[in-house]
PDB file of C-alpha atoms in Angstrom:
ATOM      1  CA  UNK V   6      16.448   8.463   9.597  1.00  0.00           C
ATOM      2  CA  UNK V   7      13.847  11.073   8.798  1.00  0.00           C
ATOM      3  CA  UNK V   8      14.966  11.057   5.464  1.00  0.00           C
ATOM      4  CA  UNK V   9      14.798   7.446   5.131  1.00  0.00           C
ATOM      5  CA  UNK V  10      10.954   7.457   6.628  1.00  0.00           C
ATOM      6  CA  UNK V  11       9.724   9.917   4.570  1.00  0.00           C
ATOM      7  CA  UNK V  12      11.147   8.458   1.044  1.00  0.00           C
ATOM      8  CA  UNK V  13       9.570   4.665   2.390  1.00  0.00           C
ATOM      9  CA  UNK V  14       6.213   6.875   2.585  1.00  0.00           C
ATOM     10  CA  UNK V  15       6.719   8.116  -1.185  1.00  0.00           C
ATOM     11  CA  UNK V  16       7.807   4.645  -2.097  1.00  0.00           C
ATOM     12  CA  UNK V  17       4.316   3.003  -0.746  1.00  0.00           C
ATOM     13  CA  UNK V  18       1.866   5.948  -2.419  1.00  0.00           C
ATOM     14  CA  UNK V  19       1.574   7.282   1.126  1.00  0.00           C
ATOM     15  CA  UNK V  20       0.756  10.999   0.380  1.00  0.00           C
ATOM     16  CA  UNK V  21      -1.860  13.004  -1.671  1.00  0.00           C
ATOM     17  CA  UNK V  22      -4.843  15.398  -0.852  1.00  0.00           C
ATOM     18  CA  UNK V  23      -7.210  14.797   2.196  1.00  0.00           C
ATOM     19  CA  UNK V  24      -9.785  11.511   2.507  1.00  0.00           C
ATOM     20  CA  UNK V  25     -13.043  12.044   2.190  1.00  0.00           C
ATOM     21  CA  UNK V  26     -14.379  12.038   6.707  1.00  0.00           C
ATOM     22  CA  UNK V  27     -18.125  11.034   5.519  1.00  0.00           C
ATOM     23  CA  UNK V  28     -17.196   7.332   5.218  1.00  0.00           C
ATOM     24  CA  UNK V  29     -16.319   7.365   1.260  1.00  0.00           C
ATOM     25  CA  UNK V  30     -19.297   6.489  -1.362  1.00  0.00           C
ATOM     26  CA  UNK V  31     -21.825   3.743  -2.845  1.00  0.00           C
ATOM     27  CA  UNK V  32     -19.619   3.232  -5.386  1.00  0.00           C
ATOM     28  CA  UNK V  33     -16.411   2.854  -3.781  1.00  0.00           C
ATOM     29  CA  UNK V  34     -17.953   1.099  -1.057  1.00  0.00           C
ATOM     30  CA  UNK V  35     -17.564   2.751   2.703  1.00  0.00           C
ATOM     31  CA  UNK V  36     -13.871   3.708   3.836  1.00  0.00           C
ATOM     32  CA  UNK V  37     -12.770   2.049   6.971  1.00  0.00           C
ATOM     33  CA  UNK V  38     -12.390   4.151   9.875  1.00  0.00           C
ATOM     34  CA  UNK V  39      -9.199   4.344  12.054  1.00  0.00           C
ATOM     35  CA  UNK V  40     -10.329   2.383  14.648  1.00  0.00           C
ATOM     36  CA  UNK V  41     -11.111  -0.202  12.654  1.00  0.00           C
ATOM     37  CA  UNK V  42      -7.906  -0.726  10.499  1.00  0.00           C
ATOM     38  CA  UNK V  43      -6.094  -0.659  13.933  1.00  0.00           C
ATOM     39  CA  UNK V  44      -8.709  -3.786  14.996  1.00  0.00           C
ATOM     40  CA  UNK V  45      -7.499  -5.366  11.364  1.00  0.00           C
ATOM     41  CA  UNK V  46      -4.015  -4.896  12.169  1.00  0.00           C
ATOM     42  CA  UNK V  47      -4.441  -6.547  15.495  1.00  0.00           C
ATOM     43  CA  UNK V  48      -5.447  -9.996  13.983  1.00  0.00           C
ATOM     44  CA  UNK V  49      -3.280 -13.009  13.534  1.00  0.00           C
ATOM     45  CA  UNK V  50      -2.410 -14.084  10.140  1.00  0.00           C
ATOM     46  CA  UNK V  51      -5.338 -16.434   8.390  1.00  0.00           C
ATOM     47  CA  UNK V  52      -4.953 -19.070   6.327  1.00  0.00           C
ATOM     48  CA  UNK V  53      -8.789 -18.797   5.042  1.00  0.00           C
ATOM     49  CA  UNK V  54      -8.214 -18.026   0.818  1.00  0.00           C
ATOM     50  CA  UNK V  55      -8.443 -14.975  -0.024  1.00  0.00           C
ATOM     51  CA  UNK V  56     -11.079 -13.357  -1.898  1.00  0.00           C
ATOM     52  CA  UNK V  57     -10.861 -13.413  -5.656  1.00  0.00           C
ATOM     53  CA  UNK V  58      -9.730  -9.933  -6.079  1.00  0.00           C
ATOM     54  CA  UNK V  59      -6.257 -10.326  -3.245  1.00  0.00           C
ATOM     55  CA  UNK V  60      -5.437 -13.645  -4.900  1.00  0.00           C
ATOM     56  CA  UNK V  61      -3.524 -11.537  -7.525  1.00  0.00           C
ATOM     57  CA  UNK V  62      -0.763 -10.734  -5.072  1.00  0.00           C
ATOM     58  CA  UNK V  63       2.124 -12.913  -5.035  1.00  0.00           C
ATOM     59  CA  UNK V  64       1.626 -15.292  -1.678  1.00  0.00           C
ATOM     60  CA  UNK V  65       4.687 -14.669   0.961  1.00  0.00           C
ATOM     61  CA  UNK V  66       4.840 -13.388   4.740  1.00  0.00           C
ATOM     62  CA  UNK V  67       8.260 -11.633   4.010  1.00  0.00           C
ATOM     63  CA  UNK V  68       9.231  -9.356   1.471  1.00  0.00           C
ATOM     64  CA  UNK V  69      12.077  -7.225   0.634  1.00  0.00           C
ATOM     65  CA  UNK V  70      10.855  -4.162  -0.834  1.00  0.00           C
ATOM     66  CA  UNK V  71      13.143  -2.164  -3.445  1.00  0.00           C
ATOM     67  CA  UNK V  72      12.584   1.380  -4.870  1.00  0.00           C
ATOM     68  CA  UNK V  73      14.380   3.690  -6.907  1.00  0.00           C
ATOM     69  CA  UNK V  74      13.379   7.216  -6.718  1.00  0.00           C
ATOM     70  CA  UNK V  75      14.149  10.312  -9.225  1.00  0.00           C
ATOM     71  CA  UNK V  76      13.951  13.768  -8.038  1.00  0.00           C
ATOM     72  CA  UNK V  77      12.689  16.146 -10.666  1.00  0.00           C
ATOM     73  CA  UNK V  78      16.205  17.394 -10.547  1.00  0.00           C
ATOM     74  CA  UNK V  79      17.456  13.827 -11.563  1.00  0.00           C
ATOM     75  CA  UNK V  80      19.152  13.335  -8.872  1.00  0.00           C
ATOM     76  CA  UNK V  81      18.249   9.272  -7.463  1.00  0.00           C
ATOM     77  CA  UNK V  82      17.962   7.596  -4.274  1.00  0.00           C
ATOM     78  CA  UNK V  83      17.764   3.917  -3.897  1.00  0.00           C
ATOM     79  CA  UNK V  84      16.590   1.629  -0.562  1.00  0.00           C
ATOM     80  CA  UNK V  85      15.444  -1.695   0.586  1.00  0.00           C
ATOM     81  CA  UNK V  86      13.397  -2.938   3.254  1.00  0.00           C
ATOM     82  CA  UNK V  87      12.072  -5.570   5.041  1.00  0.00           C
ATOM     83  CA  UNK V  88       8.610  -5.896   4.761  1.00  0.00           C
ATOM     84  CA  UNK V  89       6.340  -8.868   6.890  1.00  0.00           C
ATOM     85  CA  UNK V  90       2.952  -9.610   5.660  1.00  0.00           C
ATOM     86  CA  UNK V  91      -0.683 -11.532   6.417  1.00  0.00           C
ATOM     87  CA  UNK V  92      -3.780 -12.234   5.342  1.00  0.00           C
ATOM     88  CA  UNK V  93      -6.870 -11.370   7.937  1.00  0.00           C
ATOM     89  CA  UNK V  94     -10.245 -13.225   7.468  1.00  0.00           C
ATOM     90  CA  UNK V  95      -9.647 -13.959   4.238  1.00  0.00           C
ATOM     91  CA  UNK V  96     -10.709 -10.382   2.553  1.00  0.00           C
ATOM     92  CA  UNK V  97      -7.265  -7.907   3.751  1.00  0.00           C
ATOM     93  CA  UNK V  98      -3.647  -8.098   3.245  1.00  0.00           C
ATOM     94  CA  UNK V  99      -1.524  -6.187   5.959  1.00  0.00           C
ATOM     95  CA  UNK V 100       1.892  -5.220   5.162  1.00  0.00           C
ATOM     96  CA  UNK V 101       4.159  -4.277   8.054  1.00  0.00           C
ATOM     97  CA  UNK V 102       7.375  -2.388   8.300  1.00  0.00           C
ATOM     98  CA  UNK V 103       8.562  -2.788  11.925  1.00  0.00           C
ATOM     99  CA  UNK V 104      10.796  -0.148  13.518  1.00  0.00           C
ATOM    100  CA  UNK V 105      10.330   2.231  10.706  1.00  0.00           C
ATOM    101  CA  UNK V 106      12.236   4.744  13.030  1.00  0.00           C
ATOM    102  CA  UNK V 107      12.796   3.226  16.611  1.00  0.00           C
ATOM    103  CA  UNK V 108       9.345   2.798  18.433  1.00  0.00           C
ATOM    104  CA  UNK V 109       7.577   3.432  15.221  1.00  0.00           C
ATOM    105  CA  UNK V 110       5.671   0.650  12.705  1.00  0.00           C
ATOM    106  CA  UNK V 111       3.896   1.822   9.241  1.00  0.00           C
ATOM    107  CA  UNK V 112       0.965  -0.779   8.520  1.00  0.00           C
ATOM    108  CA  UNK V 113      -0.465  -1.267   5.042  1.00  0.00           C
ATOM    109  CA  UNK V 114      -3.970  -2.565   4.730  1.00  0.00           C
ATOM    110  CA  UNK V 115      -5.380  -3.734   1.584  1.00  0.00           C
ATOM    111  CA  UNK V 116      -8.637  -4.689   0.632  1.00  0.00           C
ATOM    112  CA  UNK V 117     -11.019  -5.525  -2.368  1.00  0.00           C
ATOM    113  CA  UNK V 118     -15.440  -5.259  -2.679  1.00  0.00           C
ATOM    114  CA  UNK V 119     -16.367  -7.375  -5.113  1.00  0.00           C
ATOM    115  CA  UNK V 120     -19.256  -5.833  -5.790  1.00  0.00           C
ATOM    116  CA  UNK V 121     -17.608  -3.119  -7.513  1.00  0.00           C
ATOM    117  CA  UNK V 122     -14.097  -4.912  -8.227  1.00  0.00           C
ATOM    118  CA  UNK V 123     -12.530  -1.497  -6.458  1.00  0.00           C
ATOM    119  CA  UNK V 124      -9.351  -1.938  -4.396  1.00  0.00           C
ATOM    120  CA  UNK V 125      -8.478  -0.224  -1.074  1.00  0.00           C
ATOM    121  CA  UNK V 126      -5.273   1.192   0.398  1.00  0.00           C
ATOM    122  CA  UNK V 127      -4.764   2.420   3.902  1.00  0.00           C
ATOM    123  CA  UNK V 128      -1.385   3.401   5.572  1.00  0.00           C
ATOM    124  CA  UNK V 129      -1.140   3.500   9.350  1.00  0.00           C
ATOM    125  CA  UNK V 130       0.977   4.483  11.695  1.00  0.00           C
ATOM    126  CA  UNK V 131       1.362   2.915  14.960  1.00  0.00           C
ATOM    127  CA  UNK V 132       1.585   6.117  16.682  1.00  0.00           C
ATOM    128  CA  UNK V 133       0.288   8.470  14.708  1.00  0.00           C
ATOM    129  CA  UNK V 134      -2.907   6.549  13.225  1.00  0.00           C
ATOM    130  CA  UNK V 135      -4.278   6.684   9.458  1.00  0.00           C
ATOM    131  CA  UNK V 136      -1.581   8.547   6.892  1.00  0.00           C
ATOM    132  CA  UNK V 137      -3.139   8.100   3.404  1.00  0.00           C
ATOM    133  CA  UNK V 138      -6.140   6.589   2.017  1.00  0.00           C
ATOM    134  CA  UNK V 139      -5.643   5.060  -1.894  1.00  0.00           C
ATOM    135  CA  UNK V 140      -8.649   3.515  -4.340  1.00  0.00           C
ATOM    136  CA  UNK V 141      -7.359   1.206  -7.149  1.00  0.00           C
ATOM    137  CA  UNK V 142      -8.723  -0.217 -10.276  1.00  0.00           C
ATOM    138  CA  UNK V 143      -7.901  -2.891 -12.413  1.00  0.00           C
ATOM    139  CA  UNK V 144      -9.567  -3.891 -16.119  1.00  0.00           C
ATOM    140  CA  UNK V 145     -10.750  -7.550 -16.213  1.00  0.00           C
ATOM    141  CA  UNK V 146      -8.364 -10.582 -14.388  1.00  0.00           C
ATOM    142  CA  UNK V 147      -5.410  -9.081 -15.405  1.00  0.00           C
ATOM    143  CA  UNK V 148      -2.657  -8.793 -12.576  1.00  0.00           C
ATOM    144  CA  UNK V 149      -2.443  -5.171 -12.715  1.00  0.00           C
ATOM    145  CA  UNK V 150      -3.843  -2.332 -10.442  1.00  0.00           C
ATOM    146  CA  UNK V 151      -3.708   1.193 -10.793  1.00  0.00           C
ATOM    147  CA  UNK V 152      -3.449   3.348  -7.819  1.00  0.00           C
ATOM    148  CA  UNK V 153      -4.310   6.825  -6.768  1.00  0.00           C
ATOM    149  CA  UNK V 154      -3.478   7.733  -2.972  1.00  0.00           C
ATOM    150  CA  UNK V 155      -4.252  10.522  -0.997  1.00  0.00           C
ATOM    151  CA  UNK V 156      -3.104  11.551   2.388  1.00  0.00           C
ATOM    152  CA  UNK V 157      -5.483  11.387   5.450  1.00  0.00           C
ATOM    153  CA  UNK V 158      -5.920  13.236   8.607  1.00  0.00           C
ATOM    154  CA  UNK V 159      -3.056  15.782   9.282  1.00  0.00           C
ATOM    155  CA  UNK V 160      -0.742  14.438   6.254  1.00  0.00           C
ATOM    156  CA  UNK V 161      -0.027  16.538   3.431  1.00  0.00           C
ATOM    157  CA  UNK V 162       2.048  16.060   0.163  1.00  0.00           C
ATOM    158  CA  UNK V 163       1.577  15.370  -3.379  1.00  0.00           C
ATOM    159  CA  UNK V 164      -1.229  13.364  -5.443  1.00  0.00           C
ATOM    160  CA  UNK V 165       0.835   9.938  -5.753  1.00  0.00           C
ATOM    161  CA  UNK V 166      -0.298   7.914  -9.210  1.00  0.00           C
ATOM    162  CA  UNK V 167       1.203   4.279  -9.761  1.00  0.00           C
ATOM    163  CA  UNK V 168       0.491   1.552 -11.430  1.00  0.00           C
ATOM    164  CA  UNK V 169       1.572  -2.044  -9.899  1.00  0.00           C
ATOM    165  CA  UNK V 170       1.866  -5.554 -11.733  1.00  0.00           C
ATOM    166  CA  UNK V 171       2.096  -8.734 -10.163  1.00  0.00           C
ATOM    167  CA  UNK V 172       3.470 -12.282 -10.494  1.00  0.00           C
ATOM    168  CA  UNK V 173       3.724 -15.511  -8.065  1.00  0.00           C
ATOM    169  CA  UNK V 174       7.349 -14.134  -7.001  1.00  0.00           C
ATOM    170  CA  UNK V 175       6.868 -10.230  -6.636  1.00  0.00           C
ATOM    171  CA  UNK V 176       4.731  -7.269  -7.490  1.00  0.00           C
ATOM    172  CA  UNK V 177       6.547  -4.125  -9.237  1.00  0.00           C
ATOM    173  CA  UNK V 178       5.634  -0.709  -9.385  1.00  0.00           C
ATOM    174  CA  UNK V 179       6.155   3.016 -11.241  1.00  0.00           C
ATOM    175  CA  UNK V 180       4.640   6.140  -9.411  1.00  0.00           C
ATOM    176  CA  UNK V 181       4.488   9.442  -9.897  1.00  0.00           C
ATOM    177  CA  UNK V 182       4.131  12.188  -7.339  1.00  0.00           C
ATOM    178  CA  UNK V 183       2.722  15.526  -8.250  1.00  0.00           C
ATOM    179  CA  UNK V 184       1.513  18.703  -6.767  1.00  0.00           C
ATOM    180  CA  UNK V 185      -0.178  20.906  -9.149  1.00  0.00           C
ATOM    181  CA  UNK V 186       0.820  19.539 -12.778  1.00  0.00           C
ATOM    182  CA  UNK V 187       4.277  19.603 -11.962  1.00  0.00           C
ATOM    183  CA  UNK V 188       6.236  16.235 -11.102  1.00  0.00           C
ATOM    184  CA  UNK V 189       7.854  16.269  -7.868  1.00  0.00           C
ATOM    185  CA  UNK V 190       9.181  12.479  -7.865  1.00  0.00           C
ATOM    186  CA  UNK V 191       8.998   9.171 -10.486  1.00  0.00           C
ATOM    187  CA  UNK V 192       9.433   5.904  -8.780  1.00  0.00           C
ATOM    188  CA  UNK V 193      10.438   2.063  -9.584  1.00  0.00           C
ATOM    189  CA  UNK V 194      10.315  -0.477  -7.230  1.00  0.00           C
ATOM    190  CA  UNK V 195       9.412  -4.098  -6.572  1.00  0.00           C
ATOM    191  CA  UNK V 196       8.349  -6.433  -3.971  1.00  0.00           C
ATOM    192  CA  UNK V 197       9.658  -9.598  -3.682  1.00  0.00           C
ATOM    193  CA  UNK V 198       9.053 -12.771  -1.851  1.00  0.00           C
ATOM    194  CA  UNK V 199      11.668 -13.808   0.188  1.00  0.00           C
ATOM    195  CA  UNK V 200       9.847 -16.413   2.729  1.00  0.00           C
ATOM    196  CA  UNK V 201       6.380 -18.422   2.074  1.00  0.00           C
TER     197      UNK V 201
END
C-alpha cells in the first residue's frame, strides 16, 4: 500500500524542492496557505463557470486516472484510480482521491490569476496537510500547461517537470522526475472522464 501511495504522489507531480513560506511573489500571485486550501476543500461543488483559464479542463466529477511509470532502470509500473472532482466558486478545481491508504485522502487544488495567466497546484493531505506546491504556464489559448512542482513543508523528493494536454474527454500527461541532472522516473498517464 505504501508503495502504491507513494507512486500516485509521483504520478500527480507531488514532489520537488521546498515552497517558498513568504507567501510566493507579485508575479506569481500570493501562494495559498494551508489553512486556506483545507477551507477550499471543505466547499460543496459549484456550478458558477469557471474562470477562463480552468475552462480548459475537460468537465466531469469522476475520473479514472491512468499512469505508466519507468524507472531509470526500465523497469515499469502501471495503476489506475478513481479520482472525484469539483469546481469551488467558480475560480478552483479540487481533485480527490478518497482512501488513498485507509483513513487517508490526497486533495488536489487547482487554480488560475488571470492577471498573469499563471496556474497553481497544491496537494494536500487530509492528515498530514500541504505536500507539494506546483506553478504552471501555458502559451496563448492552447489546451496545454506545463508544470513544475515542488514539495512543501516536511516532503522531500525530486524536481517533478510535466507537461499536460487537454480535451472535452480527458487530460494526458508526460513527467519527469529528477534530482540533480539525473532522471529518477518518466511518466505517461491520462485522466479521463468517466461521469458528468
Amino acid at each position: 500500500m505504501k508503495r502504491r501511495l507513494l507512486f500516485v504522489l509521483l504520478a500527480l507531480c507531488v514532489v520537488g524542492p521546498a515552497a517558498r513560506a513568504d507567501g510566493g511573489n507579485q508575479q506569481a500571485g500570493p501562494l495559498l496557505t494551508e489553512a486556506q486550501l483545507k477551507a477550499i476543500i471543505a466547499r460543496p461543488h459549484s456550478d458558477k463557470e469557471l474562470v477562463r483559464g480552468l475552462r480548459i479542463y475537460p468537465k466531469g466529477r469522476e475520473l479514472l486516472v491512468s499512469v505508466t511509470a519507468t524507472a531509470a532502470d526500465g523497469s515499469k509500473q502501471h495503476t489506475e484510480v478513481a479520482v472525484q472532482e469539483k469546481w469551488v466558486d467558480g475560480t478552483y478545481i479540487v481533485s480527490e482521491i478518497a482512501n488513498i491508504q485507509p483513513g487517508r485522502s490526497l486533495y488536489m487544488v487547482e487554480s488560475w490569476d488571470e492577471q498573469t495567466g499563471l496556474y497553481r497546484k497544491y496537494t494536500v493531505f487530509s492528515d498530514t496537510g500541504l505536500a507539494s506546491v506546483g506553478l504552471g504556464v501555458r502559451i496563448g489559448e492552447a489546451r496545454s500547461v506545463s508544470w513544475l512542482v515542488e514539495p512543501a513543508g516536511k516532503a522531500a523528493g525530486p524536481r517533478c517537470v510535466s507537461v499536460s494536454v487537454s480535451t472535452d474527454q480527458r487530460t494526458t500527461w508526460r513527467a519527469v522526475f529528477a534530482r540533480g541532472g539525473v532522471v529518477e522516473q518518466v511518466q505517461e498517464g491520462q485522466a479521463r472522464v468517466v461521469a458528468k
